[in-house]
Short mmCIF file of C-alpha atoms and ligand atoms in Angstrom, two decimals:
data_model
loop_
_atom_site.label_atom_id
_atom_site.label_comp_id
_atom_site.label_asym_id
_atom_site.label_seq_id
_atom_site.Cartn_x
_atom_site.Cartn_y
_atom_site.Cartn_z
CA MET V 1 24.98 17.78 -7.94
CA PRO V 2 21.21 18.15 -7.45
CA THR V 3 19.78 19.99 -4.46
CA VAL V 4 17.14 18.85 -1.98
CA LEU V 5 15.34 20.95 0.64
CA ILE V 6 13.99 18.92 3.58
CA THR V 7 11.72 20.11 6.40
CA GLY V 8 11.76 18.79 9.98
CA CYS V 9 15.42 17.67 10.08
CA SER V 10 15.98 18.02 13.83
CA SER V 11 15.20 14.32 14.39
CA GLY V 12 13.75 11.09 13.02
CA ILE V 13 13.00 10.72 9.32
CA GLY V 14 14.16 14.23 8.36
CA ARG V 15 17.52 13.71 9.97
CA LEU V 16 18.06 10.28 8.40
CA THR V 17 16.91 11.59 5.01
CA THR V 18 19.41 14.47 5.24
CA GLN V 19 22.19 11.95 5.91
CA ARG V 20 21.03 9.71 3.04
CA PHE V 21 21.00 12.50 0.41
CA ALA V 22 24.27 13.97 1.70
CA ALA V 23 25.96 10.56 1.50
CA HIS V 24 24.90 10.39 -2.17
CA GLY V 25 26.70 13.70 -2.73
CA TRP V 26 23.57 15.85 -3.08
CA ASN V 27 23.45 19.43 -1.85
CA VAL V 28 21.09 19.41 1.13
CA ALA V 29 19.20 22.33 2.64
CA ALA V 30 18.41 20.72 5.99
CA THR V 31 15.81 22.82 7.77
CA ALA V 32 14.37 22.91 11.28
CA ARG V 33 12.51 25.26 13.58
CA HIS V 34 15.63 25.47 15.74
CA PRO V 35 18.67 25.28 13.43
CA GLU V 36 21.03 24.67 16.37
CA THR V 37 19.60 21.10 16.41
CA LEU V 38 21.23 20.60 12.99
CA ALA V 39 24.82 21.38 14.05
CA ALA V 40 25.97 17.75 13.76
CA LEU V 41 24.65 17.51 10.18
CA GLU V 42 26.58 20.47 8.74
CA ALA V 43 29.03 19.67 5.94
CA PRO V 44 30.28 21.41 2.78
CA ASN V 45 27.20 20.07 0.92
CA VAL V 46 24.73 20.51 3.83
CA ALA V 47 23.29 23.91 4.78
CA ALA V 48 21.48 24.13 8.12
CA LEU V 49 18.62 26.60 7.83
CA ALA V 50 15.82 27.85 10.08
CA LEU V 51 12.35 26.97 8.78
CA ASP V 52 9.10 26.75 10.70
CA VAL V 53 6.43 25.46 8.32
CA THR V 54 3.82 27.66 10.06
CA ASP V 55 5.87 30.83 9.46
CA GLU V 56 5.70 32.06 5.83
CA ALA V 57 8.57 34.52 6.32
CA SER V 58 10.89 31.77 7.56
CA ILE V 59 9.90 29.60 4.57
CA ALA V 60 10.68 32.44 2.13
CA ARG V 61 14.06 33.05 3.81
CA ALA V 62 15.02 29.35 3.72
CA VAL V 63 14.04 28.94 0.06
CA ALA V 64 15.97 32.09 -0.92
CA ALA V 65 19.03 30.98 1.10
CA THR V 66 18.96 27.55 -0.58
CA VAL V 67 18.84 29.03 -4.08
CA GLU V 68 21.57 31.52 -3.20
CA ARG V 69 23.87 28.82 -1.82
CA PHE V 70 23.18 25.94 -4.25
CA GLY V 71 21.64 27.69 -7.28
CA THR V 72 18.43 25.64 -7.43
CA ILE V 73 16.03 23.22 -5.71
CA ASP V 74 15.49 19.92 -7.53
CA VAL V 75 13.65 18.05 -4.80
CA LEU V 76 11.48 19.21 -1.91
CA VAL V 77 10.83 16.75 0.93
CA ASN V 78 7.86 17.87 3.03
CA ASN V 79 8.56 15.83 6.13
CA ALA V 80 7.81 18.06 9.17
CA GLY V 81 4.83 16.83 11.14
CA TYR V 82 3.47 15.63 14.46
CA GLY V 83 0.36 13.96 15.84
CA VAL V 84 -2.45 14.76 18.25
CA PHE V 85 -3.84 11.63 19.94
CA GLY V 86 -7.14 11.33 21.81
CA PRO V 87 -10.88 11.85 21.39
CA LEU V 88 -11.92 14.68 19.08
CA GLU V 89 -14.31 15.90 21.76
CA ALA V 90 -11.38 16.60 24.08
CA MET V 91 -9.46 18.70 21.55
CA SER V 92 -9.58 22.47 21.62
CA ALA V 93 -10.21 24.25 18.32
CA GLY V 94 -6.63 25.50 18.61
CA GLN V 95 -5.17 22.00 18.93
CA LEU V 96 -7.07 20.79 15.89
CA GLU V 97 -6.12 23.88 13.89
CA GLN V 98 -2.45 23.53 14.83
CA GLN V 99 -2.50 19.89 13.65
CA PHE V 100 -3.61 21.05 10.22
CA LYS V 101 -1.42 24.18 10.28
CA VAL V 102 1.70 22.05 10.56
CA ASN V 103 0.83 18.84 8.68
CA VAL V 104 -1.26 20.31 5.84
CA PHE V 105 -1.10 24.10 5.50
CA GLY V 106 2.60 24.10 6.37
CA LEU V 107 3.31 21.50 3.71
CA ALA V 108 1.24 23.52 1.20
CA ALA V 109 3.02 26.77 2.14
CA VAL V 110 6.52 25.32 1.65
CA THR V 111 5.37 23.81 -1.65
CA ARG V 112 3.97 27.18 -2.84
CA HIS V 113 7.31 28.87 -2.09
CA VAL V 114 9.39 26.22 -3.88
CA LEU V 115 7.17 25.84 -6.96
CA PRO V 116 8.29 29.04 -8.77
CA VAL V 117 11.89 27.76 -8.56
CA MET V 118 10.92 24.36 -9.98
CA ARG V 119 8.67 25.85 -12.67
CA ARG V 120 11.46 28.13 -13.90
CA GLN V 121 13.67 25.10 -14.49
CA HIS V 122 10.71 23.02 -15.76
CA ARG V 123 11.86 20.18 -13.51
CA GLY V 124 11.47 19.02 -9.93
CA THR V 125 10.08 16.45 -7.53
CA ILE V 126 7.98 17.04 -4.44
CA VAL V 127 8.05 14.19 -1.91
CA ASN V 128 5.34 14.45 0.74
CA VAL V 129 5.69 12.31 3.86
CA SER V 130 2.18 11.03 4.52
CA SER V 131 1.43 7.89 6.54
CA LEU V 132 -0.47 4.63 6.29
CA GLY V 133 -2.88 6.74 8.35
CA GLY V 134 -3.56 8.69 5.18
CA ARG V 135 -5.25 5.62 3.73
CA PHE V 136 -7.63 4.57 6.55
CA GLY V 137 -8.84 5.61 10.01
CA SER V 138 -8.01 4.51 13.54
CA PRO V 139 -9.61 5.22 16.95
CA PHE V 140 -8.34 8.40 18.65
CA PHE V 141 -6.24 9.43 15.65
CA SER V 142 -9.00 11.52 14.05
CA ALA V 143 -6.92 14.71 14.01
CA TYR V 144 -3.62 13.20 12.84
CA TYR V 145 -5.10 10.74 10.34
CA SER V 146 -7.45 13.34 8.82
CA SER V 147 -4.45 15.64 8.34
CA LYS V 148 -2.66 12.83 6.49
CA HIS V 149 -5.81 12.11 4.41
CA ALA V 150 -5.65 15.80 3.44
CA VAL V 151 -1.99 15.40 2.45
CA GLU V 152 -3.00 12.44 0.24
CA GLY V 153 -5.81 14.39 -1.47
CA LEU V 154 -3.65 17.47 -1.91
CA SER V 155 -0.77 15.46 -3.41
CA GLU V 156 -2.91 13.35 -5.73
CA SER V 157 -4.65 16.48 -7.07
CA LEU V 158 -1.45 18.50 -7.34
CA ARG V 159 0.28 15.91 -9.48
CA TYR V 160 -2.20 16.57 -12.31
CA GLU V 161 -1.58 20.30 -12.38
CA LEU V 162 2.20 20.01 -12.13
CA LYS V 163 2.73 17.26 -14.71
CA ALA V 164 2.71 19.75 -17.63
CA HIS V 165 5.43 21.73 -15.81
CA GLY V 166 7.76 18.73 -15.55
CA ILE V 167 7.25 18.45 -11.77
CA ARG V 168 6.48 15.10 -10.09
CA VAL V 169 4.64 14.56 -6.83
CA LYS V 170 5.32 11.53 -4.61
CA LEU V 171 3.73 10.27 -1.40
CA ILE V 172 5.66 8.27 1.22
CA GLU V 173 3.32 6.17 3.36
CA PRO V 174 5.20 4.70 6.33
CA ALA V 175 3.83 2.30 8.91
CA HIS V 176 5.12 2.71 12.49
CA PHE V 177 8.88 3.31 12.81
CA LYS V 178 10.90 4.38 15.83
CA THR V 179 11.58 8.14 15.77
CA GLY V 180 10.74 11.08 18.00
CA PHE V 181 7.13 10.84 16.79
CA ILE V 182 5.63 8.99 19.79
CA SER V 183 7.39 11.11 22.39
CA SER V 184 6.15 14.26 20.64
CA LEU V 185 2.52 13.00 20.41
CA GLU V 186 0.22 15.58 21.94
CA CYS V 187 -2.24 13.56 24.03
CA VAL V 188 -5.68 14.78 25.05
CA THR V 189 -8.21 12.92 27.14
CA LEU V 190 -11.72 12.98 28.57
CA SER V 191 -12.76 10.72 31.46
CA THR V 192 -15.69 9.12 29.64
CA TYR V 193 -13.36 7.72 26.94
CA GLU V 194 -10.57 6.72 29.32
CA PRO V 195 -10.87 2.89 29.29
CA GLN V 196 -10.72 2.82 25.48
CA ILE V 197 -7.98 5.46 25.29
CA ASP V 198 -5.95 3.46 27.76
CA THR V 199 -6.30 0.28 25.72
CA MET V 200 -5.46 2.06 22.45
CA LYS V 201 -2.43 3.68 24.12
CA SER V 202 -1.20 0.22 25.14
CA TRP V 203 -1.28 -0.74 21.42
CA VAL V 204 0.65 2.39 20.46
CA VAL V 205 3.28 1.69 23.12
CA HIS V 206 3.40 -2.00 22.12
CA GLN V 207 3.88 -1.12 18.45
CA ASP V 208 6.51 1.48 19.29
CA ARG V 209 8.47 -1.09 21.31
CA LYS V 210 8.54 -3.38 18.26
CA ALA V 211 9.04 -0.58 15.71
CA PRO V 212 12.23 -0.73 13.63
CA PRO V 213 14.59 2.21 13.02
CA ALA V 214 13.40 4.58 10.31
CA ASP V 215 16.29 4.09 7.83
CA PRO V 216 14.02 2.30 5.26
CA ILE V 217 11.86 5.45 5.12
CA ALA V 218 14.88 7.64 4.30
CA GLU V 219 15.84 5.07 1.66
CA MET V 220 12.31 5.18 0.21
CA VAL V 221 12.33 8.99 0.14
CA PHE V 222 15.58 8.85 -1.85
CA LYS V 223 14.12 6.20 -4.17
CA ALA V 224 10.96 8.26 -4.77
CA ALA V 225 12.98 11.45 -5.32
CA THR V 226 15.06 9.78 -8.01
CA ASP V 227 12.28 7.69 -9.58
CA PRO V 228 11.56 9.09 -13.06
CA SER V 229 8.24 7.19 -13.28
CA ASP V 230 4.78 8.59 -12.65
CA ARG V 231 4.30 6.41 -9.56
CA LEU V 232 2.58 8.38 -6.78
CA ARG V 233 2.49 6.19 -3.65
CA TYR V 234 5.41 4.53 -1.83
CA PRO V 235 4.26 2.56 1.25
CA VAL V 236 7.00 1.56 3.69
CA ARG V 237 6.32 -1.64 5.68
CA GLY V 238 2.63 -1.23 5.01
CA ARG V 239 1.93 -3.35 1.95
CA ILE V 240 0.26 -6.17 3.89
CA ALA V 241 -2.04 -3.81 5.81
CA LEU V 242 -2.98 -2.05 2.55
CA ALA V 243 -3.61 -5.39 0.79
CA ILE V 244 -5.83 -6.61 3.66
CA HIS V 245 -7.66 -3.27 3.68
CA ALA V 246 -8.25 -3.57 -0.06
CA VAL V 247 -9.74 -7.08 0.07
CA LEU V 248 -11.64 -7.14 3.37
CA PRO V 249 -15.24 -5.96 3.39
CA ASP V 250 -15.37 -2.54 5.04
CA ALA V 251 -17.38 -3.83 8.02
CA VAL V 252 -14.80 -6.56 8.78
CA TRP V 253 -11.89 -4.11 8.51
CA ARG V 254 -13.64 -1.62 10.81
CA ALA V 255 -14.41 -4.34 13.36
CA MET V 256 -10.72 -5.26 13.35
CA MET V 257 -9.56 -1.67 13.86
CA GLY V 258 -12.23 -1.04 16.51
CA ALA V 259 -11.15 -4.13 18.49
CA GLY V 260 -8.03 -2.18 19.49
CA MET V 261 -10.22 -0.17 21.87
CA SER V 262 -11.33 -3.17 23.92
CA ARG V 263 -8.56 -5.77 23.63
CA ARG V 264 -5.02 -5.17 24.88
CA PRO V 265 -1.93 -6.52 23.10
CA ARG V 266 -0.51 -9.79 24.44
CA SER V 267 2.68 -9.51 26.55
N1 LIG N 301 7.57 7.63 12.82
C1 LIG N 301 6.57 7.03 12.23
O1 LIG N 301 6.22 5.89 12.54
C2 LIG N 301 5.81 7.75 11.15
C3 LIG N 301 4.86 7.01 10.42
C4 LIG N 301 4.14 7.63 9.41
C5 LIG N 301 4.39 8.96 9.11
N2 LIG N 301 5.31 9.69 9.82
C6 LIG N 301 5.52 11.09 9.47
O2 LIG N 301 6.90 11.32 9.29
C7 LIG N 301 7.19 12.70 9.46
C8 LIG N 301 8.42 12.86 10.35
O3 LIG N 301 8.12 12.37 11.64
P1 LIG N 301 9.15 11.52 12.50
O4 LIG N 301 8.57 10.17 12.65
O5 LIG N 301 10.53 11.64 11.98
O6 LIG N 301 8.98 12.23 13.93
P2 LIG N 301 9.95 13.22 14.72
O7 LIG N 301 11.23 12.55 15.01
O8 LIG N 301 9.14 13.73 15.85
O9 LIG N 301 10.23 14.39 13.68
C9 LIG N 301 9.26 15.36 13.36
C10 LIG N 301 9.95 16.57 12.80
O10 LIG N 301 8.96 17.54 12.41
C11 LIG N 301 9.38 18.78 12.94
N3 LIG N 301 8.32 19.78 13.11
C12 LIG N 301 7.23 19.71 13.89
N4 LIG N 301 6.53 20.86 13.79
C13 LIG N 301 7.23 21.66 12.92
C14 LIG N 301 7.05 22.97 12.40
N5 LIG N 301 6.01 23.75 12.76
N6 LIG N 301 7.95 23.46 11.50
C15 LIG N 301 9.02 22.73 11.14
N7 LIG N 301 9.27 21.48 11.62
C16 LIG N 301 8.37 20.97 12.51
C17 LIG N 301 10.05 18.45 14.27
O11 LIG N 301 10.84 19.56 14.68
P3 LIG N 301 11.04 19.99 16.22
O12 LIG N 301 12.19 19.17 16.70
O13 LIG N 301 11.34 21.44 16.15
O14 LIG N 301 9.75 19.69 16.93
C18 LIG N 301 10.86 17.23 13.84
O15 LIG N 301 12.05 17.63 13.21
C19 LIG N 301 5.91 13.34 10.03
O16 LIG N 301 5.23 14.01 8.99
C20 LIG N 301 5.10 12.14 10.50
O17 LIG N 301 3.72 12.38 10.47
C21 LIG N 301 6.02 9.10 10.84
#
């Protein structure tokens, strides 16, 4: 059976994706910063491995352990990530750097370590979990959304250079789904922005209350991983927003997004 290595499997999308691939009989290298969080996932075809995307040595160890146990890596799912929420002015340089270290440089580091394995076999698929936030901006998500824009640019560029090596690149672009994401949001604030932050937060909470479970994302990751076509982008529950964004004049779209800072959700 083919082998997939997934980052960020302690919760949410990574966990569900592990279960999805394992149920299809794949060999799964399920990785997390704290591998004890993966105990419930272990099975004959699931290896629980330590991997912090900001720690090159842990990446090298996890990739080597996967190849040793399963012989190869056919699919890499770069899923690990988190968000910083709040005004850019309130963020320390360290907070902004850490956002990119995990969401962008971490993803690039894991990819660099897996690529020699995929190139040797002249086959492989890299599935990068981006976000609808990789396609447009939103108030107080400057750090998180810019990191996802970087993931989009990296992935779209990388697909050109890997095509000749038989390696595909895919982007998953989910809208809001219920996972550990909101509870792990790192929030920063500054008094001068507080009324708008408060209103935007009420939208985030409102959307999270309505957000569905993330199983369709895991399904989409599996679909993208097994899709032999050259398709790059796989939105999940975001087609309408993307269609509206594509047809609305920029100024109208921006007015709509900006309204979230002054108008609270109903109910
Ligand atoms: N949920 C949504 O609505 C949504 C929408 C669009 C995109 N996404 C993206 O989906 C991905 C998964 O998020 P989620 O929604 O499933 O949230 P989640 O439940 O909070 O899961 C995030 C995962 O990333 C891991 N992680 C964070 N920093 C890491 C690091 N340095 N090294 C390794 N793993 C690390 C976390 O591990 P720990 O437990 O160790 O912290 C956790 O396993 C993220 O890239 C996120 O940006 C989510």
